[in-house]
């Protein structure tokens, strides 16, 4: 154990009990996140309340205000601003709390200076909670008397569960790669077994977007890591080709599903019809949208009335109503208008710029790579999978907040230059 790590652990052992409870609540939140709905919310409230109390007692909230603080506060406030001017009324005020939930976790972690052992334990809690949720789902799947999809209990629908799982797959991969030398044979075997289980489960969920984006994210993370260490990218390219070849030969259900949709010229699976609904709602309320979680309130009757007001013909078959937009950007545009979309794009841009400016050097400790890689993978999944599914909300957004918050806390140790890869 290094002197720095030993000092961090010794310091952690001397921390007041309220600080230690705060850290335990954080780990509990990460573990129960994909498992249970009510405990997740209870633990979030308890963690945030204790975090604030501890910072007031210490008279320190983690440093000076910076642009990320402005972004996070603007993000949290945007939901309520949209609710105040929403075109439709229903769930907009309640839904705005969702941004506060993951925004507050992001802000708290950004301003926390936890010891190394806590940041490592947070990664373990995220992965183990996901494994536990999958084991539970497999148990129910094999004991069900009728068809049941594999998913994560608290995350829900397979499209959302697969997006969450894709982020965890990337996180697990970079953890194994960055800690490969220090893990030993047993640690490597366990890590590879867990990753295999996660990837196999992702294929079982049959989300074409999640499988494809997870592959892109994992290859990207390995490539950046190898490039920074001046290692050849040839092996990664060869492995990627090999994986694609094996998948095509085995032809799992998700591949056959994609082929069937393409043969029917229906590869978007009705998403284009849902997107038309979202764009029609945005056209009606361009600045602030219909309000968060009100996408499902846009039915055919409303669409027909809006068309009639504009003197346009209404073709019912071109529109498919749905609870959400199946696209992060169209859903945000419809529910929060140009205002909300602008805030979201500012957050995603700041996230990307921060990752690009602080790519860890080859000499960076594994912990830095774990959070950079986990956060980069989360961004890739959020944006690319967000083209076909509504990402970055509820559990998936909280997962991203845990990783991004950890990265923002640790990243000041990385020189903010634009490194060449």
Short mmCIF file of C-alpha atoms in Angstrom, two decimals:
data_model
loop_
_atom_site.label_atom_id
_atom_site.label_comp_id
_atom_site.label_asym_id
_atom_site.label_seq_id
_atom_site.Cartn_x
_atom_site.Cartn_y
_atom_site.Cartn_z
CA UNK A 1 0.00 0.00 0.00
CA UNK A 2 1.29 3.42 -0.92
CA UNK A 3 1.95 6.07 1.71
CA UNK A 4 -0.80 8.25 0.20
CA UNK A 5 -3.40 5.47 0.33
CA UNK A 6 -2.36 4.55 3.86
CA UNK A 7 -2.69 8.17 4.96
CA UNK A 8 -6.13 8.41 3.35
CA UNK A 9 -7.35 5.29 5.13
CA UNK A 10 -5.92 6.44 8.44
CA UNK A 11 -7.60 9.81 8.02
CA UNK A 12 -10.89 8.12 7.13
CA UNK A 13 -10.71 6.03 10.30
CA UNK A 14 -10.39 9.22 12.37
CA UNK A 15 -13.32 10.98 10.70
CA UNK A 16 -16.39 11.78 12.85
CA UNK A 17 -19.10 9.16 12.81
CA UNK A 18 -21.44 11.49 10.87
CA UNK A 19 -18.91 11.61 8.01
CA UNK A 20 -18.59 7.85 7.98
CA UNK A 21 -22.38 7.43 7.97
CA UNK A 22 -22.56 9.89 5.06
CA UNK A 23 -20.16 7.71 3.07
CA UNK A 24 -22.07 4.54 3.96
CA UNK A 25 -25.29 6.16 2.75
CA UNK A 26 -23.59 7.05 -0.53
CA UNK A 27 -22.52 3.44 -1.03
CA UNK A 28 -25.99 2.24 -0.09
CA UNK A 29 -27.50 4.57 -2.70
CA UNK A 30 -25.20 3.19 -5.40
CA UNK A 31 -26.04 -0.41 -4.45
CA UNK A 32 -29.84 -0.11 -4.19
CA UNK A 33 -30.15 2.17 -7.22
CA UNK A 34 -31.08 -0.60 -9.71
CA UNK A 35 -32.83 -2.71 -7.05
CA UNK A 36 -35.46 -0.90 -5.00
CA UNK A 37 -37.53 2.21 -5.61
CA UNK A 38 -38.50 3.38 -2.11
CA UNK A 39 -35.14 2.65 -0.39
CA UNK A 40 -33.39 4.54 -3.21
CA UNK A 41 -35.36 7.69 -2.46
CA UNK A 42 -35.03 7.34 1.31
CA UNK A 43 -31.26 6.85 1.11
CA UNK A 44 -30.92 9.80 -1.29
CA UNK A 45 -32.73 12.14 1.10
CA UNK A 46 -30.75 10.87 4.11
CA UNK A 47 -27.43 11.20 2.27
CA UNK A 48 -28.15 14.71 1.05
CA UNK A 49 -29.41 15.91 4.45
CA UNK A 50 -26.37 14.52 6.26
CA UNK A 51 -24.01 15.85 3.59
CA UNK A 52 -25.38 19.38 4.04
CA UNK A 53 -25.28 19.10 7.84
CA UNK A 54 -21.68 17.90 7.78
CA UNK A 55 -20.61 20.73 5.46
CA UNK A 56 -22.35 23.34 7.61
CA UNK A 57 -20.62 21.93 10.67
CA UNK A 58 -17.26 22.03 8.89
CA UNK A 59 -17.99 25.50 7.44
CA UNK A 60 -16.76 24.29 4.08
CA UNK A 61 -18.69 23.27 1.00
CA UNK A 62 -15.73 22.06 -1.02
CA UNK A 63 -14.10 25.10 -2.58
CA UNK A 64 -14.85 28.10 -4.75
CA UNK A 65 -17.78 28.36 -7.15
CA UNK A 66 -16.95 27.37 -10.73
CA UNK A 67 -18.69 26.90 -14.06
CA UNK A 68 -19.84 23.39 -13.16
CA UNK A 69 -21.69 24.74 -10.14
CA UNK A 70 -23.49 27.18 -12.44
CA UNK A 71 -24.34 24.39 -14.89
CA UNK A 72 -25.68 22.09 -12.17
CA UNK A 73 -27.80 24.77 -10.49
CA UNK A 74 -29.16 25.91 -13.87
CA UNK A 75 -29.98 22.32 -14.74
CA UNK A 76 -31.88 21.76 -11.48
CA UNK A 77 -33.74 25.06 -11.78
CA UNK A 78 -34.67 24.49 -15.44
CA UNK A 79 -37.26 21.83 -14.63
CA UNK A 80 -39.22 24.20 -12.39
CA UNK A 81 -38.95 27.08 -14.85
CA UNK A 82 -40.36 24.79 -17.55
CA UNK A 83 -43.14 23.65 -15.18
CA UNK A 84 -44.17 27.27 -14.57
CA UNK A 85 -44.64 27.89 -18.31
CA UNK A 86 -45.56 24.38 -19.51
CA UNK A 87 -48.05 24.13 -22.35
CA UNK A 88 -49.86 21.16 -20.77
CA UNK A 89 -50.52 20.42 -17.13
CA UNK A 90 -50.20 17.14 -15.28
CA UNK A 91 -46.91 15.78 -13.96
CA UNK A 92 -44.56 18.68 -14.75
CA UNK A 93 -43.94 19.83 -11.14
CA UNK A 94 -43.40 16.32 -9.77
CA UNK A 95 -41.16 15.40 -12.69
CA UNK A 96 -38.97 18.47 -12.10
CA UNK A 97 -37.86 16.88 -8.81
CA UNK A 98 -36.08 14.18 -10.82
CA UNK A 99 -33.49 16.70 -12.01
CA UNK A 100 -33.04 17.87 -8.41
CA UNK A 101 -32.45 14.27 -7.35
CA UNK A 102 -29.57 13.53 -9.68
CA UNK A 103 -28.36 17.14 -9.84
CA UNK A 104 -27.98 17.30 -6.06
CA UNK A 105 -26.01 14.05 -5.99
CA UNK A 106 -23.76 15.36 -8.76
CA UNK A 107 -23.19 18.65 -6.92
CA UNK A 108 -22.52 16.93 -3.57
CA UNK A 109 -19.97 14.50 -5.00
CA UNK A 110 -18.25 17.21 -7.01
CA UNK A 111 -17.65 19.09 -3.76
CA UNK A 112 -16.65 16.05 -1.70
CA UNK A 113 -13.08 15.08 -0.95
CA UNK A 114 -13.50 11.45 -0.07
CA UNK A 115 -10.51 9.16 0.52
CA UNK A 116 -9.43 6.67 -2.11
CA UNK A 117 -11.10 3.75 -0.36
CA UNK A 118 -14.50 5.46 -0.56
CA UNK A 119 -14.20 6.17 -4.28
CA UNK A 120 -13.15 2.55 -4.92
CA UNK A 121 -15.99 1.25 -2.75
CA UNK A 122 -18.43 3.39 -4.76
CA UNK A 123 -17.37 1.64 -7.98
CA UNK A 124 -17.76 -1.75 -6.28
CA UNK A 125 -21.22 -0.80 -4.98
CA UNK A 126 -22.37 0.24 -8.46
CA UNK A 127 -21.20 -3.01 -10.07
CA UNK A 128 -22.38 -5.32 -7.26
CA UNK A 129 -25.78 -3.64 -7.11
CA UNK A 130 -26.19 -4.22 -10.84
CA UNK A 131 -25.13 -7.88 -10.52
CA UNK A 132 -27.61 -8.38 -7.66
CA UNK A 133 -30.42 -6.80 -9.69
CA UNK A 134 -29.64 -9.08 -12.63
CA UNK A 135 -29.52 -12.22 -10.46
CA UNK A 136 -32.92 -11.28 -9.02
CA UNK A 137 -34.32 -10.74 -12.52
CA UNK A 138 -32.94 -14.07 -13.76
CA UNK A 139 -34.55 -15.83 -10.78
CA UNK A 140 -37.94 -14.31 -11.57
CA UNK A 141 -37.45 -14.96 -15.28
CA UNK A 142 -36.87 -18.69 -14.83
CA UNK A 143 -39.73 -19.03 -12.33
CA UNK A 144 -42.27 -17.02 -14.33
CA UNK A 145 -45.31 -18.77 -15.79
CA UNK A 146 -45.52 -16.34 -18.68
CA UNK A 147 -43.08 -14.24 -20.70
CA UNK A 148 -41.03 -11.80 -18.66
CA UNK A 149 -38.25 -9.56 -19.97
CA UNK A 150 -34.88 -9.43 -18.26
CA UNK A 151 -34.50 -6.03 -16.60
CA UNK A 152 -33.28 -4.22 -13.49
CA UNK A 153 -36.14 -4.00 -11.00
CA UNK A 154 -35.95 -0.31 -10.08
CA UNK A 155 -34.81 0.82 -13.52
CA UNK A 156 -37.74 -0.86 -15.24
CA UNK A 157 -38.36 -1.18 -18.98
CA UNK A 158 -35.76 -3.09 -20.95
CA UNK A 159 -34.71 -0.01 -22.93
CA UNK A 160 -33.89 1.83 -19.70
CA UNK A 161 -32.35 -1.21 -18.00
CA UNK A 162 -30.13 -1.95 -20.98
CA UNK A 163 -28.88 1.65 -21.06
CA UNK A 164 -28.01 1.45 -17.37
CA UNK A 165 -26.29 -1.90 -17.92
CA UNK A 166 -24.31 -0.54 -20.90
CA UNK A 167 -22.80 2.15 -18.64
CA UNK A 168 -21.88 -0.44 -16.01
CA UNK A 169 -20.28 -2.69 -18.67
CA UNK A 170 -17.96 0.16 -19.71
CA UNK A 171 -17.17 0.95 -16.08
CA UNK A 172 -16.36 -2.70 -15.33
CA UNK A 173 -14.14 -3.01 -18.39
CA UNK A 174 -12.01 0.04 -17.60
CA UNK A 175 -11.78 -1.08 -13.97
CA UNK A 176 -10.38 -4.46 -15.02
CA UNK A 177 -7.98 -2.87 -17.51
CA UNK A 178 -6.67 -0.14 -15.22
CA UNK A 179 -6.18 -2.49 -12.25
CA UNK A 180 -4.95 -5.48 -14.26
CA UNK A 181 -1.37 -5.47 -13.01
CA UNK A 182 -2.22 -5.09 -9.33
CA UNK A 183 -5.20 -7.45 -9.24
CA UNK A 184 -3.49 -10.83 -9.29
CA UNK A 185 -4.80 -13.98 -11.01
CA UNK A 186 -7.84 -14.39 -8.75
CA UNK A 187 -8.88 -10.74 -9.08
CA UNK A 188 -8.53 -10.86 -12.86
CA UNK A 189 -10.60 -14.03 -13.08
CA UNK A 190 -13.39 -12.57 -10.94
CA UNK A 191 -13.36 -9.33 -12.91
CA UNK A 192 -13.55 -11.10 -16.27
CA UNK A 193 -16.33 -13.37 -14.99
CA UNK A 194 -18.38 -10.36 -13.83
CA UNK A 195 -17.84 -8.56 -17.14
CA UNK A 196 -18.87 -11.67 -19.09
CA UNK A 197 -22.04 -11.95 -17.01
CA UNK A 198 -22.89 -8.28 -17.59
CA UNK A 199 -22.25 -8.41 -21.34
CA UNK A 200 -24.22 -11.66 -21.75
CA UNK A 201 -27.12 -10.06 -19.84
CA UNK A 202 -26.96 -7.02 -22.10
CA UNK A 203 -27.36 -9.27 -25.15
CA UNK A 204 -30.23 -11.08 -23.43
CA UNK A 205 -32.09 -7.80 -22.99
CA UNK A 206 -32.13 -7.52 -26.81
CA UNK A 207 -31.82 -3.74 -27.03
CA UNK A 208 -30.06 -3.14 -30.33
CA UNK A 209 -29.10 0.43 -29.42
CA UNK A 210 -27.65 -0.53 -26.05
CA UNK A 211 -25.60 -3.42 -27.45
CA UNK A 212 -24.17 -1.32 -30.26
CA UNK A 213 -23.41 1.69 -28.09
CA UNK A 214 -21.87 -0.44 -25.35
CA UNK A 215 -19.53 -1.94 -27.97
CA UNK A 216 -18.55 1.53 -29.20
CA UNK A 217 -17.98 2.74 -25.64
CA UNK A 218 -15.87 -0.24 -24.60
CA UNK A 219 -13.67 -0.13 -27.71
CA UNK A 220 -13.25 3.63 -27.28
CA UNK A 221 -12.19 3.31 -23.63
CA UNK A 222 -9.66 0.59 -24.38
CA UNK A 223 -8.28 2.59 -27.32
CA UNK A 224 -7.79 5.79 -25.30
CA UNK A 225 -6.16 3.87 -22.46
CA UNK A 226 -3.80 2.09 -24.86
CA UNK A 227 -2.97 5.29 -26.76
CA UNK A 228 -2.07 7.18 -23.58
CA UNK A 229 0.26 4.33 -22.61
CA UNK A 230 1.82 4.32 -26.10
CA UNK A 231 0.57 0.78 -26.70
CA UNK A 232 -0.42 -0.61 -30.09
CA UNK A 233 -4.05 -0.31 -31.07
CA UNK A 234 -3.72 -3.31 -33.36
CA UNK A 235 -4.72 -5.84 -30.71
CA UNK A 236 -7.80 -3.84 -29.81
CA UNK A 237 -8.84 -3.58 -33.47
CA UNK A 238 -8.26 -7.31 -33.93
CA UNK A 239 -10.25 -8.12 -30.80
CA UNK A 240 -13.10 -5.86 -31.94
CA UNK A 241 -13.25 -7.56 -35.32
CA UNK A 242 -13.15 -10.94 -33.60
CA UNK A 243 -16.03 -10.03 -31.29
CA UNK A 244 -18.15 -8.83 -34.20
CA UNK A 245 -17.38 -12.02 -36.15
CA UNK A 246 -18.31 -14.26 -33.21
CA UNK A 247 -21.56 -12.37 -32.63
CA UNK A 248 -22.51 -12.67 -36.31
CA UNK A 249 -21.71 -16.40 -36.30
CA UNK A 250 -23.59 -17.13 -33.07
CA UNK A 251 -26.38 -14.76 -34.16
CA UNK A 252 -28.00 -14.04 -30.80
CA UNK A 253 -31.62 -12.93 -30.65
CA UNK A 254 -30.72 -9.23 -30.73
CA UNK A 255 -28.97 -9.73 -34.10
CA UNK A 256 -31.87 -11.72 -35.53
CA UNK A 257 -34.26 -9.07 -34.23
CA UNK A 258 -32.33 -6.37 -36.09
CA UNK A 259 -32.31 -8.42 -39.30
CA UNK A 260 -36.06 -8.98 -39.11
CA UNK A 261 -36.77 -5.27 -38.65
CA UNK A 262 -34.47 -4.35 -41.54
CA UNK A 263 -36.13 -6.89 -43.85
CA UNK A 264 -39.47 -5.27 -43.05
CA UNK A 265 -37.98 -1.78 -43.55
CA UNK A 266 -39.08 -1.09 -39.99
CA UNK A 267 -35.70 -0.86 -38.30
CA UNK A 268 -36.73 2.17 -36.20
CA UNK A 269 -39.59 0.10 -34.76
CA UNK A 270 -42.05 2.99 -34.91
CA UNK A 271 -39.73 5.56 -33.39
CA UNK A 272 -40.04 7.89 -36.37
CA UNK A 273 -43.79 8.04 -35.78
CA UNK A 274 -43.21 8.84 -32.08
CA UNK A 275 -40.69 11.52 -33.05
CA UNK A 276 -43.34 13.20 -35.21
CA UNK A 277 -45.51 13.46 -32.09
CA UNK A 278 -42.65 15.08 -30.20
CA UNK A 279 -41.91 17.56 -32.96
CA UNK A 280 -45.60 18.43 -33.27
CA UNK A 281 -45.75 19.12 -29.51
CA UNK A 282 -42.63 21.29 -29.71
CA UNK A 283 -44.06 23.17 -32.67
CA UNK A 284 -47.10 24.01 -30.54
CA UNK A 285 -45.06 25.05 -27.46
CA UNK A 286 -41.56 25.92 -28.80
CA UNK A 287 -39.98 27.73 -25.84
CA UNK A 288 -40.89 25.67 -22.76
CA UNK A 289 -42.56 22.58 -24.22
CA UNK A 290 -45.48 20.61 -22.80
CA UNK A 291 -43.82 20.05 -19.42
CA UNK A 292 -41.71 17.20 -18.09
CA UNK A 293 -43.41 13.79 -18.13
CA UNK A 294 -46.31 15.23 -20.14
CA UNK A 295 -45.24 13.66 -23.44
CA UNK A 296 -47.82 10.91 -22.94
CA UNK A 297 -50.58 13.53 -22.70
CA UNK A 298 -50.10 14.37 -26.37
CA UNK A 299 -52.74 12.09 -27.90
CA UNK A 300 -54.25 11.88 -31.36
CA UNK A 301 -57.11 14.20 -30.39
CA UNK A 302 -54.68 16.97 -29.40
CA UNK A 303 -52.60 16.43 -32.52
CA UNK A 304 -55.69 16.61 -34.73
CA UNK A 305 -56.90 19.78 -32.98
CA UNK A 306 -53.50 21.45 -33.41
CA UNK A 307 -53.47 20.54 -37.10
CA UNK A 308 -56.98 21.90 -37.53
CA UNK A 309 -56.01 25.21 -35.90
CA UNK A 310 -53.19 25.55 -38.43
CA UNK A 311 -55.48 24.56 -41.29
CA UNK A 312 -53.45 21.42 -42.03
CA UNK A 313 -54.61 17.92 -42.92
CA UNK A 314 -54.12 15.37 -40.16
CA UNK A 315 -52.85 11.88 -41.09
CA UNK A 316 -53.41 9.78 -37.99
CA UNK A 317 -51.30 6.82 -39.17
CA UNK A 318 -48.17 8.98 -39.27
CA UNK A 319 -48.26 9.53 -35.50
CA UNK A 320 -47.69 6.97 -32.74
CA UNK A 321 -48.37 8.25 -29.22
CA UNK A 322 -46.11 7.04 -26.41
CA UNK A 323 -45.23 7.86 -22.78
CA UNK A 324 -41.92 9.41 -23.88
CA UNK A 325 -40.11 10.35 -27.05
CA UNK A 326 -37.66 7.44 -27.48
CA UNK A 327 -35.00 10.04 -28.18
CA UNK A 328 -33.28 12.12 -25.52
CA UNK A 329 -33.16 15.26 -27.63
CA UNK A 330 -36.63 15.11 -29.18
CA UNK A 331 -38.14 14.18 -25.82
CA UNK A 332 -36.38 17.13 -24.17
CA UNK A 333 -37.41 19.46 -26.99
CA UNK A 334 -41.06 18.38 -26.68
CA UNK A 335 -41.22 18.45 -22.88
CA UNK A 336 -38.89 21.38 -22.07
CA UNK A 337 -38.75 23.32 -25.32
CA UNK A 338 -35.76 25.20 -26.66
CA UNK A 339 -35.02 26.48 -23.17
CA UNK A 340 -34.70 23.03 -21.62
CA UNK A 341 -32.86 21.60 -24.61
CA UNK A 342 -30.35 24.46 -24.43
CA UNK A 343 -29.63 23.70 -20.77
CA UNK A 344 -29.23 19.99 -21.51
CA UNK A 345 -26.86 20.62 -24.42
CA UNK A 346 -24.79 22.96 -22.22
CA UNK A 347 -24.42 20.20 -19.63
CA UNK A 348 -23.50 17.57 -22.23
CA UNK A 349 -21.01 19.96 -23.86
CA UNK A 350 -19.39 20.83 -20.52
CA UNK A 351 -19.21 17.12 -19.69
CA UNK A 352 -17.50 16.32 -23.01
CA UNK A 353 -15.07 19.24 -22.85
CA UNK A 354 -14.03 18.37 -19.32
CA UNK A 355 -13.32 14.77 -20.32
CA UNK A 356 -11.37 15.83 -23.43
CA UNK A 357 -9.27 18.42 -21.59
CA UNK A 358 -8.31 16.09 -18.76
CA UNK A 359 -7.57 12.73 -20.33
CA UNK A 360 -5.36 11.07 -17.71
CA UNK A 361 -1.68 10.60 -18.51
CA UNK A 362 -0.11 7.15 -18.64
CA UNK A 363 1.25 7.64 -15.12
CA UNK A 364 -2.15 8.40 -13.57
CA UNK A 365 -3.20 6.01 -10.79
CA UNK A 366 -5.90 3.43 -11.61
CA UNK A 367 -8.53 5.34 -9.59
CA UNK A 368 -8.28 8.30 -11.96
CA UNK A 369 -8.73 6.02 -14.97
CA UNK A 370 -11.71 4.28 -13.34
CA UNK A 371 -13.63 7.53 -13.01
CA UNK A 372 -12.50 9.07 -16.28
CA UNK A 373 -13.37 5.87 -18.14
CA UNK A 374 -16.65 5.32 -16.31
CA UNK A 375 -17.70 8.92 -16.92
CA UNK A 376 -16.63 8.86 -20.58
CA UNK A 377 -18.54 5.63 -21.13
CA UNK A 378 -21.61 7.15 -19.46
CA UNK A 379 -21.42 10.15 -21.81
CA UNK A 380 -21.13 7.93 -24.89
CA UNK A 381 -24.11 5.80 -23.83
CA UNK A 382 -26.17 8.86 -22.87
CA UNK A 383 -25.62 10.64 -26.19
CA UNK A 384 -25.50 7.77 -28.70
CA UNK A 385 -28.17 5.57 -27.12
CA UNK A 386 -30.08 8.81 -26.59
CA UNK A 387 -30.59 9.00 -30.34
CA UNK A 388 -32.97 6.03 -30.11
CA UNK A 389 -34.03 5.98 -26.46
CA UNK A 390 -34.82 8.51 -23.73
CA UNK A 391 -31.67 8.39 -21.62
CA UNK A 392 -30.45 10.58 -18.74
CA UNK A 393 -33.36 10.42 -16.36
CA UNK A 394 -34.22 8.59 -13.15
CA UNK A 395 -31.82 5.73 -12.31
CA UNK A 396 -29.59 6.10 -15.35
CA UNK A 397 -29.16 9.81 -14.64
CA UNK A 398 -28.32 9.05 -11.00
CA UNK A 399 -25.72 6.52 -12.16
CA UNK A 400 -24.19 9.16 -14.44
CA UNK A 401 -24.26 11.66 -11.56
CA UNK A 402 -22.32 9.27 -9.31
CA UNK A 403 -19.62 8.76 -11.93
CA UNK A 404 -19.44 12.35 -13.16
CA UNK A 405 -19.49 13.70 -9.60
CA UNK A 406 -16.60 11.42 -8.67
CA UNK A 407 -14.68 12.47 -11.75
CA UNK A 408 -15.20 16.19 -11.10
CA UNK A 409 -13.93 15.72 -7.54
CA UNK A 410 -10.83 13.83 -8.68
CA UNK A 411 -10.09 15.65 -11.97
CA UNK A 412 -8.36 18.74 -10.50
CA UNK A 413 -5.29 16.53 -10.12
CA UNK A 414 -5.13 16.28 -13.94
CA UNK A 415 -3.60 19.18 -15.86
CA UNK A 416 -6.37 20.89 -17.92
CA UNK A 417 -4.57 20.77 -21.25
CA UNK A 418 -5.68 19.27 -24.50
CA UNK A 419 -3.49 16.15 -24.75
CA UNK A 420 -2.73 14.43 -28.00
CA UNK A 421 -3.77 10.81 -28.16
#
